[in-house]
PDB file of C-alpha atoms in Angstrom:
ATOM      1  CA  MET A  18       1.581 205.974 184.480  1.00  0.00           C
ATOM      2  CA  ALA A  19       2.566 203.003 182.312  1.00  0.00           C
ATOM      3  CA  THR A  20       1.805 202.632 178.650  1.00  0.00           C
ATOM      4  CA  ASP A  21       1.545 199.227 176.954  1.00  0.00           C
ATOM      5  CA  ASP A  22       5.185 199.571 175.824  1.00  0.00           C
ATOM      6  CA  THR A  23       6.312 200.396 179.357  1.00  0.00           C
ATOM      7  CA  GLU A  24       4.420 197.405 180.770  1.00  0.00           C
ATOM      8  CA  ASP A  25       6.303 195.131 178.357  1.00  0.00           C
ATOM      9  CA  GLN A  26       9.652 196.652 179.364  1.00  0.00           C
ATOM     10  CA  LEU A  27       8.909 196.977 183.098  1.00  0.00           C
ATOM     11  CA  PRO A  28       6.645 194.004 183.849  1.00  0.00           C
ATOM     12  CA  HIS A  29       7.067 193.948 187.637  1.00  0.00           C
ATOM     13  CA  CYS A  30       5.364 196.405 189.983  1.00  0.00           C
ATOM     14  CA  ILE A  31       6.959 197.592 193.204  1.00  0.00           C
ATOM     15  CA  PHE A  32       5.172 199.188 196.146  1.00  0.00           C
ATOM     16  CA  MET A  33       7.350 200.724 198.863  1.00  0.00           C
ATOM     17  CA  THR A  34       6.811 202.504 202.152  1.00  0.00           C
ATOM     18  CA  LEU A  35       9.695 204.494 203.628  1.00  0.00           C
ATOM     19  CA  SER A  36      10.247 204.896 207.339  1.00  0.00           C
ATOM     20  CA  THR A  37      11.335 208.509 207.316  1.00  0.00           C
ATOM     21  CA  GLU A  38      10.412 212.022 208.262  1.00  0.00           C
ATOM     22  CA  SER A  39      11.899 213.183 204.948  1.00  0.00           C
ATOM     23  CA  LEU A  40       9.730 214.890 202.389  1.00  0.00           C
ATOM     24  CA  ALA A  41       9.017 213.407 198.958  1.00  0.00           C
ATOM     25  CA  SER A  42      11.177 216.177 197.461  1.00  0.00           C
ATOM     26  CA  LYS A  43      14.183 215.004 199.511  1.00  0.00           C
ATOM     27  CA  VAL A  44      13.675 211.391 198.394  1.00  0.00           C
ATOM     28  CA  ASN A  45      13.409 212.622 194.801  1.00  0.00           C
ATOM     29  CA  GLN A  46      16.778 214.352 195.224  1.00  0.00           C
ATOM     30  CA  LEU A  47      18.362 211.037 196.279  1.00  0.00           C
ATOM     31  CA  PHE A  48      17.414 209.492 192.950  1.00  0.00           C
ATOM     32  CA  LEU A  49      18.639 212.558 191.041  1.00  0.00           C
ATOM     33  CA  ASN A  50      21.976 212.258 192.846  1.00  0.00           C
ATOM     34  CA  HIS A  51      22.252 208.691 191.512  1.00  0.00           C
ATOM     35  CA  GLY A  52      21.713 209.694 187.876  1.00  0.00           C
ATOM     36  CA  TRP A  53      17.976 209.156 187.529  1.00  0.00           C
ATOM     37  CA  SER A  54      15.817 211.626 185.603  1.00  0.00           C
ATOM     38  CA  SER A  55      12.942 213.299 187.405  1.00  0.00           C
ATOM     39  CA  ARG A  56       9.888 215.431 186.817  1.00  0.00           C
ATOM     40  CA  MET A  57       6.989 216.644 188.930  1.00  0.00           C
ATOM     41  CA  CYS A  58       3.865 214.755 187.937  1.00  0.00           C
ATOM     42  CA  SER A  59       1.516 216.610 190.320  1.00  0.00           C
ATOM     43  CA  TRP A  60       1.738 219.348 192.923  1.00  0.00           C
ATOM     44  CA  THR A  61       3.289 216.932 195.415  1.00  0.00           C
ATOM     45  CA  GLU A  62       4.460 213.853 193.460  1.00  0.00           C
ATOM     46  CA  TYR A  63       7.588 213.102 191.476  1.00  0.00           C
ATOM     47  CA  GLU A  64       8.215 210.629 188.692  1.00  0.00           C
ATOM     48  CA  VAL A  65      11.769 209.246 188.585  1.00  0.00           C
ATOM     49  CA  ARG A  66      13.154 207.136 185.744  1.00  0.00           C
ATOM     50  CA  SER A  67      16.168 205.008 185.019  1.00  0.00           C
ATOM     51  CA  ASP A  68      16.896 202.388 182.395  1.00  0.00           C
ATOM     52  CA  PHE A  69      15.425 199.687 184.678  1.00  0.00           C
ATOM     53  CA  ALA A  70      12.571 201.401 186.562  1.00  0.00           C
ATOM     54  CA  GLU A  71       9.923 204.103 186.415  1.00  0.00           C
ATOM     55  CA  LEU A  72       8.675 205.136 189.853  1.00  0.00           C
ATOM     56  CA  VAL A  73       6.347 207.688 191.418  1.00  0.00           C
ATOM     57  CA  ILE A  74       7.300 209.187 194.771  1.00  0.00           C
ATOM     58  CA  ALA A  75       4.144 210.272 196.557  1.00  0.00           C
ATOM     59  CA  SER A  76       2.773 211.243 199.916  1.00  0.00           C
ATOM     60  CA  GLU A  77       4.699 212.275 202.961  1.00  0.00           C
ATOM     61  CA  ARG A  78       5.063 210.709 206.380  1.00  0.00           C
ATOM     62  CA  PRO A  79       5.221 207.993 205.194  1.00  0.00           C
ATOM     63  CA  VAL A  80       6.678 208.510 201.755  1.00  0.00           C
ATOM     64  CA  LEU A  81       5.228 206.010 199.274  1.00  0.00           C
ATOM     65  CA  ILE A  82       6.992 204.830 196.116  1.00  0.00           C
ATOM     66  CA  SER A  83       5.382 202.708 193.409  1.00  0.00           C
ATOM     67  CA  GLY A  84       5.905 201.869 189.771  1.00  0.00           C
ATOM     68  CA  GLY A  85       7.354 199.530 187.216  1.00  0.00           C
ATOM     69  CA  VAL A  86      10.654 197.707 187.457  1.00  0.00           C
ATOM     70  CA  ASP A  87      12.289 195.199 185.128  1.00  0.00           C
ATOM     71  CA  ARG A  88      12.539 191.468 185.878  1.00  0.00           C
ATOM     72  CA  GLN A  89      16.149 191.568 187.056  1.00  0.00           C
ATOM     73  CA  LEU A  90      16.422 190.866 190.776  1.00  0.00           C
ATOM     74  CA  GLU A  91      19.368 193.259 190.922  1.00  0.00           C
ATOM     75  CA  SER A  92      17.112 196.161 189.879  1.00  0.00           C
ATOM     76  CA  VAL A  93      15.163 196.083 193.132  1.00  0.00           C
ATOM     77  CA  ASN A  94      18.448 195.868 195.039  1.00  0.00           C
ATOM     78  CA  ARG A  95      19.690 199.002 193.268  1.00  0.00           C
ATOM     79  CA  ILE A  96      16.571 200.945 194.297  1.00  0.00           C
ATOM     80  CA  VAL A  97      16.886 199.790 197.922  1.00  0.00           C
ATOM     81  CA  GLU A  98      20.612 200.663 197.954  1.00  0.00           C
ATOM     82  CA  ILE A  99      19.856 204.250 196.891  1.00  0.00           C
ATOM     83  CA  LEU A 100      17.518 204.614 199.856  1.00  0.00           C
ATOM     84  CA  GLN A 101      19.737 202.815 202.349  1.00  0.00           C
ATOM     85  CA  SER A 102      22.782 204.852 201.307  1.00  0.00           C
ATOM     86  CA  SER A 103      21.051 207.800 202.992  1.00  0.00           C
ATOM     87  CA  GLY A 104      19.974 205.841 206.028  1.00  0.00           C
ATOM     88  CA  LEU A 105      16.382 205.339 204.885  1.00  0.00           C
ATOM     89  CA  GLN A 106      14.667 202.069 205.732  1.00  0.00           C
ATOM     90  CA  CYS A 107      11.865 200.708 203.592  1.00  0.00           C
ATOM     91  CA  SER A 108       9.422 197.877 203.294  1.00  0.00           C
ATOM     92  CA  PHE A 109       8.287 196.723 199.863  1.00  0.00           C
ATOM     93  CA  ASP A 110       6.427 194.156 197.790  1.00  0.00           C
ATOM     94  CA  VAL A 111       7.236 193.285 194.170  1.00  0.00           C
ATOM     95  CA  TYR A 112       4.600 191.690 191.935  1.00  0.00           C
ATOM     96  CA  ASP A 113       5.089 190.019 188.567  1.00  0.00           C
ATOM     97  CA  GLU A 114       2.922 190.473 185.510  1.00  0.00           C
ATOM     98  CA  HIS A 115       0.556 187.757 186.830  1.00  0.00           C
ATOM     99  CA  GLN A 116       0.047 189.631 190.129  1.00  0.00           C
ATOM    100  CA  ASN A 117       2.108 187.098 192.112  1.00  0.00           C
ATOM    101  CA  CYS A 118       4.255 188.503 194.887  1.00  0.00           C
ATOM    102  CA  VAL A 119       7.797 187.583 193.866  1.00  0.00           C
ATOM    103  CA  ARG A 120       9.674 189.452 196.586  1.00  0.00           C
ATOM    104  CA  SER A 121       8.805 191.136 199.856  1.00  0.00           C
ATOM    105  CA  GLN A 122      10.708 192.864 202.639  1.00  0.00           C
ATOM    106  CA  GLN A 123       9.138 194.129 205.846  1.00  0.00           C
TER     107      GLN A 123
END
């Protein structure tokens, strides 16, 4: 998903699992409603982008989200807020460019 330029701009990786019965398409719509751009990147997966993150929404039951996010702590909070605003709970790990876990929520 990421090119060398994207890795420089979005050096942290986030891996999320959503506790929901919602489909990936419904989660995609949440990001669209918050001004993110979106495209289908396979038959069942969506890529969503903002100025601070580039994520892939995959799988269903559970829905998995992964991708690049910038170094700002607030960026992860913004992603979580989008999900929580619709009542979705998530667990996640964020890794820096040296593969160190810099934030985790279970």
